[in-house]
Coordinates of C-alpha atoms in Angstrom, one line a residue:
M17 CA 18.9 202.1 -18.0
S18 CA 20.4 201.3 -14.7
T19 CA 24.0 202.0 -15.6
T20 CA 25.4 205.3 -16.7
L21 CA 25.0 206.3 -20.3
A22 CA 28.6 207.2 -20.4
R23 CA 29.8 203.7 -19.5
T24 CA 27.3 202.0 -21.7
F25 CA 28.1 204.3 -24.6
M26 CA 31.9 204.0 -24.3
V27 CA 32.1 200.3 -23.6
G28 CA 29.8 199.8 -26.7
L29 CA 32.0 202.1 -28.8
V30 CA 35.2 200.5 -27.7
L31 CA 33.9 197.0 -28.4
A32 CA 32.5 198.1 -31.7
L33 CA 35.7 199.7 -32.8
A34 CA 38.1 197.0 -31.9
G35 CA 37.4 194.5 -29.2
S36 CA 39.1 194.7 -25.9
T37 CA 42.7 195.3 -25.3
A38 CA 46.3 199.7 -24.5
A39 CA 49.4 201.5 -25.0
V40 CA 52.7 202.1 -23.5
A41 CA 56.2 202.4 -25.1
G42 CA 57.1 199.7 -27.6
P43 CA 57.0 198.6 -31.2
V44 CA 53.8 199.9 -32.8
L45 CA 51.5 197.2 -34.2
E46 CA 48.7 199.6 -35.3
K47 CA 48.1 203.3 -35.1
E48 CA 45.0 204.9 -36.4
H49 CA 43.2 208.3 -36.2
F50 CA 39.4 208.5 -36.8
H51 CA 36.7 211.1 -37.2
D52 CA 33.1 210.1 -37.6
V53 CA 30.2 212.5 -38.0
W54 CA 26.6 211.2 -38.4
S55 CA 23.0 212.2 -38.2
E56 CA 20.0 209.8 -38.0
V57 CA 16.4 210.0 -37.1
E58 CA 15.0 207.4 -34.7
E59 CA 11.3 206.9 -34.4
D60 CA 9.9 205.5 -31.2
F61 CA 13.0 206.7 -29.3
C62 CA 12.4 205.6 -25.7
D63 CA 9.1 204.2 -26.9
E64 CA 7.5 207.6 -27.6
L65 CA 9.6 210.2 -29.3
T66 CA 10.9 210.9 -32.8
V67 CA 14.5 212.1 -32.2
R68 CA 17.3 213.2 -34.5
I69 CA 20.6 212.0 -33.1
D70 CA 23.7 214.0 -34.3
G71 CA 27.2 212.7 -33.4
D72 CA 30.7 213.9 -33.9
L73 CA 33.5 211.5 -32.7
R74 CA 37.3 212.0 -33.0
G75 CA 40.0 209.7 -31.6
N76 CA 43.1 207.7 -31.8
I77 CA 43.7 203.9 -31.6
L78 CA 47.1 202.4 -30.8
F79 CA 48.4 198.9 -30.4
V80 CA 51.9 198.4 -29.2
R81 CA 54.1 195.6 -27.9
H82 CA 55.1 195.9 -24.3
G83 CA 57.1 194.1 -21.7
A84 CA 59.5 191.1 -21.8
D85 CA 56.8 188.9 -23.4
G86 CA 56.1 191.4 -26.1
L87 CA 52.3 191.2 -25.4
A88 CA 50.1 193.6 -27.3
Y89 CA 48.6 196.5 -25.4
W90 CA 45.6 198.6 -26.7
S91 CA 44.6 202.2 -26.2
I92 CA 41.8 204.3 -27.6
S93 CA 41.1 208.0 -26.9
V94 CA 37.8 209.3 -28.0
H95 CA 36.2 212.8 -27.6
G96 CA 33.1 214.3 -29.1
T97 CA 29.5 215.2 -28.8
I98 CA 26.1 213.6 -29.2
R99 CA 22.9 215.6 -29.5
W100 CA 19.4 214.2 -29.2
T101 CA 16.8 216.5 -30.7
N102 CA 13.0 216.0 -30.5
V103 CA 12.0 216.7 -34.1
D104 CA 8.4 217.7 -33.0
N105 CA 9.5 220.6 -30.7
G106 CA 13.2 221.2 -31.4
L107 CA 14.2 220.6 -27.8
S108 CA 17.6 218.9 -27.3
V109 CA 20.0 217.4 -24.9
L110 CA 23.8 217.6 -25.6
S111 CA 26.4 215.2 -24.3
R112 CA 30.1 216.1 -24.4
F113 CA 32.7 213.5 -23.6
A114 CA 36.4 212.7 -23.5
V115 CA 37.4 209.2 -22.6
R116 CA 40.6 207.1 -22.7
D117 CA 40.3 203.3 -22.6
M118 CA 43.6 201.4 -22.2
D119 CA 45.0 198.1 -21.2
H120 CA 46.5 198.6 -17.8
D121 CA 47.8 195.1 -17.4
V122 CA 47.9 192.0 -19.8
V123 CA 48.7 188.6 -18.3
D124 CA 49.3 185.5 -20.3
N125 CA 47.6 182.8 -18.2
G126 CA 49.6 180.0 -19.9
D127 CA 46.4 178.2 -21.0
G128 CA 45.8 180.0 -24.3
T129 CA 44.1 182.9 -22.7
L130 CA 45.0 186.5 -21.6
T131 CA 43.5 188.3 -18.7
I132 CA 43.4 192.0 -19.5
T133 CA 42.8 194.7 -16.9
V134 CA 41.4 197.7 -18.7
L135 CA 41.6 201.3 -17.3
V136 CA 38.9 203.8 -18.5
T137 CA 39.4 207.4 -17.6
G138 CA 37.6 210.6 -18.6
G139 CA 34.2 212.0 -18.3
Q140 CA 30.9 212.9 -19.9
Q141 CA 28.5 215.8 -19.3
F142 CA 24.9 216.3 -20.3
W143 CA 23.5 219.7 -21.1
G144 CA 19.8 220.5 -21.1
P145 CA 17.6 222.3 -23.6
D146 CA 18.3 225.6 -21.7
G147 CA 22.1 225.1 -22.0
R148 CA 22.6 224.3 -18.3
L149 CA 24.7 221.4 -17.1
L150 CA 22.4 218.6 -16.0
F151 CA 24.7 215.6 -15.2
N152 CA 28.5 215.2 -14.8
D153 CA 30.2 211.8 -14.8
P154 CA 34.0 212.2 -14.5
G155 CA 36.4 209.7 -13.1
Q156 CA 37.9 206.3 -13.8
I157 CA 37.0 202.6 -13.6
R158 CA 38.9 199.3 -14.1
Y159 CA 37.5 196.1 -15.4
Q160 CA 38.8 192.8 -16.6
V161 CA 38.2 190.7 -19.7
L162 CA 39.3 187.2 -20.7
I163 CA 40.6 186.8 -24.3
D164 CA 41.5 183.6 -26.3
H165 CA 44.9 184.6 -27.9
G166 CA 44.5 182.0 -30.7
G167 CA 47.9 180.5 -29.9
T168 CA 49.7 183.8 -30.5
P169 CA 49.8 185.8 -27.3
D170 CA 51.9 188.5 -28.9
D171 CA 49.6 188.9 -32.0
P172 CA 46.1 190.5 -31.4
S173 CA 44.9 189.9 -34.9
D174 CA 43.5 186.4 -34.1
D175 CA 42.3 187.2 -30.5
E176 CA 38.7 186.3 -29.5
F177 CA 36.7 187.8 -26.7
L178 CA 35.7 185.1 -24.2
E179 CA 34.3 186.7 -21.1
D180 CA 33.7 190.0 -19.3
L181 CA 35.2 189.3 -15.8
G182 CA 33.6 192.5 -14.4
I183 CA 34.6 195.6 -12.6
V184 CA 37.7 195.4 -10.4
K185 CA 37.7 199.0 -9.3
G186 CA 34.5 201.0 -9.3
S187 CA 34.1 204.6 -10.4
T188 CA 36.3 207.1 -8.6
G189 CA 34.4 210.2 -9.7
R190 CA 31.0 211.8 -9.5
N191 CA 28.3 209.5 -10.9
D192 CA 25.3 211.8 -11.6
T193 CA 23.7 209.3 -14.0
V194 CA 24.0 206.2 -11.9
D195 CA 20.6 204.7 -11.0
R196 CA 18.9 207.2 -13.3
D197 CA 16.6 206.0 -16.1
F198 CA 18.0 207.5 -19.4
C199 CA 14.7 207.3 -21.3
E200 CA 12.7 208.8 -18.4
D201 CA 15.1 211.7 -18.2
M202 CA 15.0 212.2 -22.0
V203 CA 11.2 212.2 -22.2
A204 CA 11.0 214.7 -19.3
L205 CA 13.6 217.0 -20.8
I206 CA 12.7 217.0 -24.5
G207 CA 9.3 215.3 -24.7

C-alpha cells in the first residue's frame, strides 16, 4: 500500500459506518455509541500468510444541526486495537489507534449539493512481535467531499456521496507508514 494504513483503515471505517459528514452545538439528529469485537482468519493474507485478525473498536457517532441554515454536521470518535497474528508461528503485530473524524465546514452550494470539509485528528501506532513500537502516525488531515443532499440540505437521511474532492490540508504529524508497503512489512515482521 502506498498510503498509510491508518488513513486507509479510518477512511474505510468511517465510510462503512455512515458515509461522510461532524458535530458542534445544536439539536441532536442522531447519537450512537458502538462497541465491536471480532476475530477472523484470513488465508492468503498478503498473498502468502494465514493470519488471525482480532479487532476491538469503541466509539461514538453524532449528527447535529448547526448554523443559521441548520445543516447537519457529523462526528465520529473511534479508538481500539487490531492484532494480526500469523497462525503458523504465533508472531503478531498490534495496532492501537484513536481517531476523531468530523465535519469542519458544510457549505450548501445552492445546486442540490453540499461541499463538506472533513477534519480527521488522532493517531495510530504499530507494535512489533517483541512489543517494541515500530511506527507512529499522529496528526491531522483535512479533505473535502461532494454530497447530493436529495433536496433536503438540513436532512442527512437522503444524502448521497458524489465525489471525493481530495486532501485540502496534508498530514501535520509524523508519517512513519507513508510510502511503506504494508504487506511487505507484515511478511517481514510475522512471516
